[in-house]
Amino acid sequence: MHYIKIKRIVLAFFFLITWSCTDREAIIDSLETEIDTRSIQFKYDKFSDAQKESEKMKRPLLMYFTSDGCGWCLKMERDVFSDTTLQNFINENFICSKVYLKRPAAVMKTKDYKKLNKSKLDFMDLYHLEAAFPTFVIFDTNSKLIKKESKYMDIQEFVQFAKDGL
């Protein structure tokens, strides 16, 4: 009798583990905290699309370059971009673009890294941008580079950077 109880517990535990491993990715993808939903509206990932919208809306373009494994980027996204006043200011005055560079640690600064990100790195070279993250660039409506910065900025610094770009 005791053996049957143990067997049931083990089977229940096995099914629970199997279920949680099978749906884990779907569950993780569906989890969204309030802080994840409040942010600057980075609507464009292609420069050409953002550039067209910038011209059409007559607003400067703010580009944000980020990469996986960038702790300072994550800190800015969580601590700075989540500020409601900052969001309103940026979203009302800029067209925003987020450029994500793939950066697996094993291939940093190798030919594979350059192949992975060729068009984005070519773009950065064209505007003399460092491959340091986070990097922020402001272009006017004619795609002329106005301001760039490659570092973590707190809310006040980021607001000042944006105001200087207007």
XYZ file of C-alpha atoms in Angstrom:
166
model
C 0.000 0.000 0.000
C 2.812 2.382 0.904
C 4.514 1.492 -2.393
C 1.430 2.583 -4.403
C 1.364 6.008 -2.709
C 5.048 6.554 -3.498
C 4.492 5.410 -7.078
C 1.584 7.877 -7.489
C 3.647 10.730 -6.060
C 6.575 9.918 -8.346
C 4.266 9.719 -11.392
C 2.557 13.000 -10.479
C 5.950 14.643 -10.022
C 7.128 13.210 -13.371
C 4.058 14.580 -15.217
C 4.451 17.969 -13.532
C 8.113 18.156 -14.581
C 7.329 16.999 -18.132
C 4.508 19.517 -18.498
C 6.567 22.387 -17.140
C 9.513 21.618 -19.430
C 7.298 21.261 -22.497
C 5.453 24.556 -22.054
C 8.220 26.465 -20.315
C 9.193 28.536 -23.359
C 5.588 29.421 -24.118
C 4.998 30.407 -20.512
C 8.170 32.492 -20.346
C 7.303 34.238 -23.622
C 3.846 35.086 -22.328
C 5.093 36.546 -19.057
C 5.174 40.293 -19.255
C 5.586 42.501 -16.244
C 4.242 46.028 -15.992
C 7.757 47.413 -16.360
C 8.170 45.486 -19.636
C 5.061 47.101 -21.122
C 6.020 50.656 -20.150
C 8.824 51.945 -22.316
C 9.876 54.214 -25.103
C 8.111 53.186 -28.310
C 10.926 51.786 -30.431
C 8.763 50.997 -33.453
C 11.383 50.560 -36.162
C 14.300 48.202 -36.569
C 15.239 49.311 -40.105
C 16.879 52.674 -40.598
C 15.096 53.248 -43.921
C 11.640 52.759 -42.356
C 12.462 55.000 -39.404
C 13.992 57.590 -41.722
C 10.813 57.737 -43.858
C 8.648 58.136 -40.775
C 10.975 60.855 -39.436
C 10.596 62.829 -42.675
C 6.832 62.274 -42.788
C 6.222 63.248 -39.134
C 8.862 66.009 -39.168
C 10.451 64.661 -36.002
C 14.089 63.713 -35.399
C 15.060 60.059 -35.292
C 16.423 58.549 -32.076
C 18.290 55.287 -32.620
C 19.204 52.922 -29.804
C 21.885 50.281 -30.462
C 21.853 47.348 -28.068
C 23.073 43.776 -27.824
C 22.475 40.640 -25.821
C 24.630 40.411 -22.762
C 24.654 44.205 -22.350
C 24.039 44.846 -18.674
C 24.047 48.633 -19.091
C 21.383 48.351 -21.824
C 19.173 46.265 -19.556
C 19.710 48.738 -16.716
C 18.653 51.632 -18.980
C 15.603 49.735 -20.205
C 14.517 48.913 -16.656
C 15.511 52.083 -14.780
C 15.429 54.876 -17.384
C 13.099 53.940 -20.253
C 10.384 52.953 -17.747
C 10.080 56.535 -16.447
C 6.648 57.835 -17.563
C 7.729 61.470 -17.945
C 10.718 60.454 -20.063
C 8.553 58.118 -22.181
C 6.050 60.878 -22.906
C 8.782 63.349 -23.830
C 10.623 60.925 -26.135
C 7.507 59.407 -27.721
C 6.047 62.874 -28.468
C 9.238 64.388 -29.900
C 11.087 61.567 -31.666
C 10.672 58.670 -34.041
C 12.447 55.828 -32.241
C 14.389 52.906 -33.642
C 16.001 50.032 -31.738
C 18.865 48.238 -33.467
C 19.776 44.889 -31.970
C 23.201 43.418 -32.706
C 23.736 39.722 -32.084
C 26.723 39.271 -29.840
C 27.446 35.695 -28.836
C 30.437 35.782 -26.525
C 32.241 33.027 -28.425
C 32.355 35.009 -31.670
C 32.960 38.581 -30.520
C 35.370 40.427 -32.825
C 35.605 37.490 -35.211
C 34.588 37.074 -38.843
C 31.454 35.212 -37.691
C 30.366 38.199 -35.596
C 30.856 40.493 -38.571
C 28.875 38.146 -40.845
C 26.061 38.012 -38.287
C 25.735 41.800 -38.136
C 27.219 42.988 -41.445
C 24.645 45.586 -42.502
C 24.337 46.982 -38.974
C 28.111 47.210 -38.511
C 28.465 48.825 -41.952
C 25.882 51.390 -40.879
C 27.804 52.051 -37.654
C 31.055 52.435 -39.613
C 29.385 54.881 -41.996
C 28.468 57.174 -39.087
C 31.648 56.470 -37.068
C 29.749 54.822 -34.235
C 31.510 52.635 -31.696
C 30.398 49.041 -31.252
C 29.838 49.845 -27.576
C 26.478 49.415 -25.943
C 24.255 51.163 -25.274
C 24.773 53.654 -28.120
C 22.279 56.408 -28.882
C 22.190 58.482 -32.051
C 19.927 61.351 -33.046
C 19.393 62.236 -36.710
C 17.465 65.225 -38.032
C 14.647 64.746 -40.555
C 17.219 64.887 -43.384
C 19.235 62.011 -41.859
C 22.049 64.279 -40.731
C 23.692 63.022 -37.549
C 23.086 65.557 -34.768
C 24.272 63.838 -31.614
C 25.651 60.477 -30.466
C 26.555 58.945 -27.136
C 27.854 55.501 -26.178
C 27.255 54.990 -22.474
C 24.708 54.400 -19.748
C 22.810 57.580 -18.886
C 20.500 58.178 -15.946
C 17.132 59.860 -16.537
C 18.433 63.428 -16.276
C 21.385 62.749 -18.579
C 19.165 61.027 -21.126
C 16.629 63.887 -21.111
C 19.458 66.390 -21.616
C 20.897 64.278 -24.449
C 17.473 64.218 -26.119
C 16.901 67.965 -25.617
C 20.321 68.689 -27.134
C 19.235 66.603 -30.129
C 16.149 68.709 -30.707
